[in-house]
XYZ file of C-alpha atoms in Angstrom:
311
model
C -43.944 -28.104 -18.766
C -41.504 -25.898 -18.688
C -43.885 -23.500 -16.307
C -43.162 -26.108 -13.994
C -39.017 -25.874 -14.208
C -39.380 -22.111 -14.181
C -41.607 -22.180 -10.462
C -39.143 -25.145 -9.714
C -36.309 -23.600 -9.598
C -37.437 -21.118 -8.097
C -38.436 -23.135 -5.528
C -34.713 -24.040 -4.806
C -32.986 -21.007 -3.573
C -35.078 -19.307 -1.714
C -35.976 -22.864 0.930
C -31.768 -21.931 0.548
C -32.971 -18.562 2.691
C -35.037 -19.894 4.253
C -33.169 -23.371 5.887
C -30.373 -20.939 7.064
C -31.925 -17.996 9.042
C -33.516 -21.367 10.433
C -30.161 -22.170 11.077
C -28.961 -18.641 12.541
C -32.372 -18.357 14.003
C -31.314 -20.924 16.445
C -30.197 -20.451 20.196
C -26.877 -22.964 19.493
C -25.919 -21.227 17.276
C -25.946 -18.290 18.285
C -24.214 -19.762 21.591
C -21.591 -21.024 19.299
C -20.905 -17.734 17.254
C -20.545 -15.521 20.525
C -17.868 -17.952 22.223
C -16.079 -18.907 19.225
C -14.267 -15.369 19.791
C -12.412 -16.513 22.694
C -12.814 -20.722 22.039
C -9.659 -19.675 19.482
C -8.030 -16.815 21.859
C -8.204 -19.969 24.679
C -6.400 -23.092 21.931
C -3.986 -20.410 20.541
C -2.459 -18.758 24.192
C -3.480 -21.245 26.386
C -3.990 -25.221 25.248
C -1.233 -24.398 22.622
C 1.798 -23.492 25.112
C 0.480 -25.503 27.181
C 0.633 -28.591 24.218
C 4.221 -27.413 23.450
C 6.036 -26.616 26.835
C 4.398 -30.284 27.490
C 6.861 -31.501 24.351
C 9.123 -29.047 25.125
C 9.593 -30.913 28.661
C 10.491 -33.395 27.106
C 13.693 -33.233 24.523
C 16.992 -31.214 24.950
C 16.007 -28.395 23.041
C 18.000 -25.210 23.207
C 17.349 -21.879 21.686
C 17.563 -22.630 18.262
C 18.372 -26.379 18.941
C 15.072 -28.601 18.254
C 17.357 -31.261 20.662
C 16.461 -34.875 20.813
C 13.187 -37.260 23.146
C 13.963 -37.644 26.715
C 11.085 -38.515 28.230
C 10.861 -37.861 31.702
C 14.301 -37.252 31.606
C 14.711 -33.532 32.460
C 11.732 -34.100 35.382
C 14.185 -36.919 37.072
C 17.167 -35.064 36.927
C 15.377 -31.441 38.485
C 15.095 -33.204 41.576
C 18.796 -33.746 41.753
C 19.293 -30.796 41.643
C 19.706 -29.021 45.379
C 18.734 -25.337 43.882
C 15.276 -27.135 42.493
C 15.194 -28.590 45.831
C 15.602 -25.123 47.175
C 13.002 -22.951 44.880
C 10.528 -25.605 45.610
C 10.529 -25.128 49.305
C 11.294 -21.141 49.100
C 8.131 -21.477 46.768
C 5.529 -23.631 49.183
C 7.322 -21.094 52.448
C 6.543 -18.620 50.214
C 2.755 -19.227 49.067
C 1.766 -20.712 53.297
C 3.043 -17.492 54.831
C 2.455 -13.993 51.703
C -2.282 -16.532 51.830
C -2.600 -16.988 55.536
C -1.375 -12.711 56.490
C -4.038 -12.170 52.848
C -6.715 -13.523 54.481
C -6.373 -12.229 58.404
C -5.531 -8.399 57.495
C -7.884 -9.369 53.853
C -11.183 -10.076 56.444
C -9.463 -7.345 59.348
C -9.745 -4.918 56.791
C -12.665 -5.788 55.437
C -15.021 -5.840 59.061
C -13.343 -1.845 59.414
C -13.355 -0.988 55.633
C -17.650 -2.418 56.664
C -18.124 0.334 59.151
C -20.033 3.376 58.967
C -17.290 6.505 58.932
C -17.144 9.770 57.262
C -15.300 9.758 53.661
C -16.001 6.012 53.273
C -16.551 5.678 49.994
C -13.255 6.959 48.986
C -11.164 4.552 51.413
C -12.400 1.837 49.435
C -11.277 3.289 46.673
C -8.738 4.036 47.595
C -7.152 1.087 49.498
C -7.291 -0.818 45.781
C -4.972 0.791 44.208
C -1.464 -0.985 45.017
C -3.371 -4.155 43.660
C -4.866 -2.397 40.982
C -1.307 -0.438 39.530
C 0.558 -2.728 37.273
C 2.981 -5.644 39.485
C 6.561 -3.902 38.302
C 5.853 -0.311 38.603
C 4.915 -0.542 42.361
C 7.847 -3.136 43.018
C 10.072 -0.738 41.150
C 8.998 1.514 43.063
C 9.203 -0.711 46.669
C 13.408 -1.737 45.132
C 13.507 2.119 45.538
C 12.560 2.096 48.492
C 14.361 -1.363 49.375
C 17.391 -0.480 47.904
C 21.042 -1.129 50.092
C 22.369 2.677 48.789
C 18.918 4.244 47.993
C 17.200 3.187 50.434
C 14.847 6.096 51.746
C 13.709 4.078 54.391
C 17.256 3.537 54.975
C 17.600 6.894 55.195
C 14.563 7.745 57.563
C 15.009 4.902 60.501
C 18.005 6.762 60.553
C 17.445 10.212 60.915
C 14.507 8.498 63.779
C 17.979 7.022 65.632
C 16.490 3.861 65.633
C 19.548 2.156 63.077
C 23.012 3.204 63.259
C 23.926 2.133 59.213
C 21.218 1.475 56.211
C 19.897 -2.449 56.403
C 20.750 -4.970 53.925
C 17.434 -5.548 52.669
C 17.255 -7.249 49.847
C 20.951 -7.929 49.760
C 21.152 -10.260 52.775
C 19.005 -13.456 52.434
C 17.831 -13.741 56.254
C 15.972 -10.611 54.487
C 15.116 -10.608 51.033
C 12.384 -13.520 51.686
C 10.700 -11.549 54.089
C 11.003 -7.892 51.894
C 9.611 -10.384 48.828
C 6.600 -11.284 51.021
C 6.022 -8.003 52.296
C 5.411 -6.761 49.501
C 3.566 -10.182 47.933
C 1.009 -9.004 51.035
C 0.982 -5.000 50.229
C -0.113 -5.812 47.153
C -2.903 -8.852 47.823
C -4.819 -7.810 50.695
C -6.722 -4.821 49.177
C -8.359 -7.216 46.237
C -9.027 -9.412 49.203
C -10.439 -7.783 51.548
C -12.973 -5.410 48.623
C -14.221 -9.032 48.081
C -14.730 -10.304 51.827
C -16.282 -6.751 52.234
C -19.114 -8.088 49.142
C -19.832 -10.508 51.228
C -20.253 -8.600 54.753
C -22.390 -6.932 52.428
C -24.391 -9.639 51.668
C -25.104 -11.394 55.971
C -28.681 -9.188 56.650
C -28.367 -6.781 59.274
C -31.195 -9.036 61.277
C -29.597 -11.061 61.994
C -26.829 -9.386 64.017
C -29.999 -7.656 66.013
C -31.167 -10.731 66.938
C -28.530 -11.754 68.636
C -27.813 -8.875 69.963
C -30.876 -9.422 72.070
C -29.734 -12.695 72.588
C -27.036 -11.294 74.586
C -24.714 -12.124 72.282
C -21.389 -9.925 71.546
C -18.947 -8.348 69.292
C -16.411 -11.693 68.799
C -19.847 -14.531 69.392
C -21.490 -12.764 66.679
C -18.101 -13.055 64.577
C -17.436 -16.555 65.342
C -21.175 -18.438 65.261
C -22.804 -15.223 62.294
C -20.073 -13.410 60.361
C -17.250 -16.257 59.690
C -20.230 -18.843 58.243
C -21.325 -17.006 56.958
C -18.393 -15.986 54.636
C -16.611 -19.178 54.718
C -17.050 -19.625 50.894
C -16.086 -15.944 50.382
C -13.176 -16.519 51.786
C -11.800 -20.312 50.515
C -12.589 -19.180 46.645
C -10.229 -16.140 47.477
C -7.723 -18.488 49.630
C -7.943 -20.280 46.318
C -6.878 -17.982 44.240
C -4.096 -15.241 46.185
C -2.192 -19.186 46.291
C -2.786 -19.328 42.822
C -0.910 -16.130 42.488
C 1.595 -16.300 44.728
C 2.499 -19.708 43.891
C 3.466 -19.281 39.505
C 4.656 -15.253 40.995
C 7.356 -14.317 39.181
C 7.175 -10.021 38.455
C 7.971 -9.691 42.613
C 9.757 -11.367 43.448
C 12.185 -10.826 40.069
C 12.542 -7.369 40.237
C 12.760 -7.788 43.434
C 16.002 -9.602 43.415
C 16.328 -12.107 40.505
C 16.100 -15.710 43.082
C 19.846 -13.809 44.713
C 21.233 -13.246 46.763
C 22.171 -16.787 46.633
C 19.082 -18.155 45.329
C 18.174 -17.324 48.862
C 14.812 -16.755 47.096
C 14.494 -18.663 44.897
C 11.001 -20.068 43.316
C 9.951 -21.989 40.669
C 8.807 -19.564 38.603
C 12.357 -17.640 38.615
C 14.150 -20.083 37.943
C 12.219 -21.929 34.667
C 13.130 -18.653 33.601
C 16.364 -18.511 34.137
C 16.608 -22.017 32.860
C 14.652 -21.838 29.842
C 15.046 -17.935 29.073
C 18.688 -17.023 30.244
C 20.659 -20.720 29.635
C 18.945 -20.551 26.818
C 17.153 -24.497 28.521
C 14.278 -24.066 26.854
C 13.363 -28.370 27.702
C 14.501 -27.639 31.762
C 12.749 -24.547 32.034
C 9.278 -26.057 30.483
C 9.898 -29.172 33.303
C 10.442 -27.162 36.278
C 7.362 -25.073 34.698
C 5.435 -28.159 34.680
C 5.950 -28.949 37.984
C 3.743 -25.642 39.156
C 1.145 -27.205 37.087
C -0.924 -30.502 39.642
C -0.565 -28.346 42.443
C -2.988 -25.371 39.634
C -4.239 -28.212 38.785
C -5.466 -29.578 41.853
C -5.808 -25.892 43.046
C -8.661 -25.435 40.043
C -10.705 -28.752 40.679
C -10.655 -27.727 44.366
C -12.409 -24.649 43.289
C -14.588 -25.854 40.758
C -15.693 -28.905 42.905
C -16.133 -26.242 45.666
C -18.363 -23.721 43.420
C -20.488 -26.365 42.529
C -21.288 -27.872 46.060
C -22.077 -24.140 47.669
C -24.348 -23.802 44.487
C -26.309 -26.731 45.960
């Protein structure tokens, strides 16, 4: 009896160790462990701030004051604000114009980089510099170039006798929006160009050769072969560009801060000014959440498009 009990007592921990080993050896368990850090980061850095912003947007919270629950009042009040409506129009205009220009220039850049020429690898690497350099750092360089008093661009234009006096790049409402659009295009075009270039290099050369033998010219080959085959990539980069531009704050805030006279005010800068600079956390959160439906629709469209292309 004692011997049997002793043997049974030794079998229990051994069986438990075998169960733990079997559990860890399962693919599902290892998968959960591997994705756990990413899930934790998403919860801490995305899910919690998003849930908190939803709560704040329905309160009168300010810095140091938890406020009271007011429902959707912050959202309806913004619709009656002239500055909010101006910021929304500026955001849509800024996003549409820059995205279209970046797509056209990015596609042209990709076609150019896809050609055979000396130093092609170096050019491909160097062309990404505007996109690799941190946004604030590159924008500060543009701020120096476009400063009303110290602008080296104005100095060059004056010495070339193109203009007689300094141009108000960032201080005139008629010039400021065009300037921030130009900086956004300068920064975003290389990324679109390299991405589209990767799609161009997947097109078999035999298709172009067969089309050339059939008498198709360059324009016909571009329209009938190149565009249809890179269209899925063009759609994805367009959606990514819209999402990034619609929520862009770095370029606008560093160059103009939304001025002059709110002529370059966009939703991102308005949300920052209302929520952090003015301390009205509820209103700032409500303004920022107006961007969420647009982002959600674009993400749904992108996921649907990618899955459709994968079938």
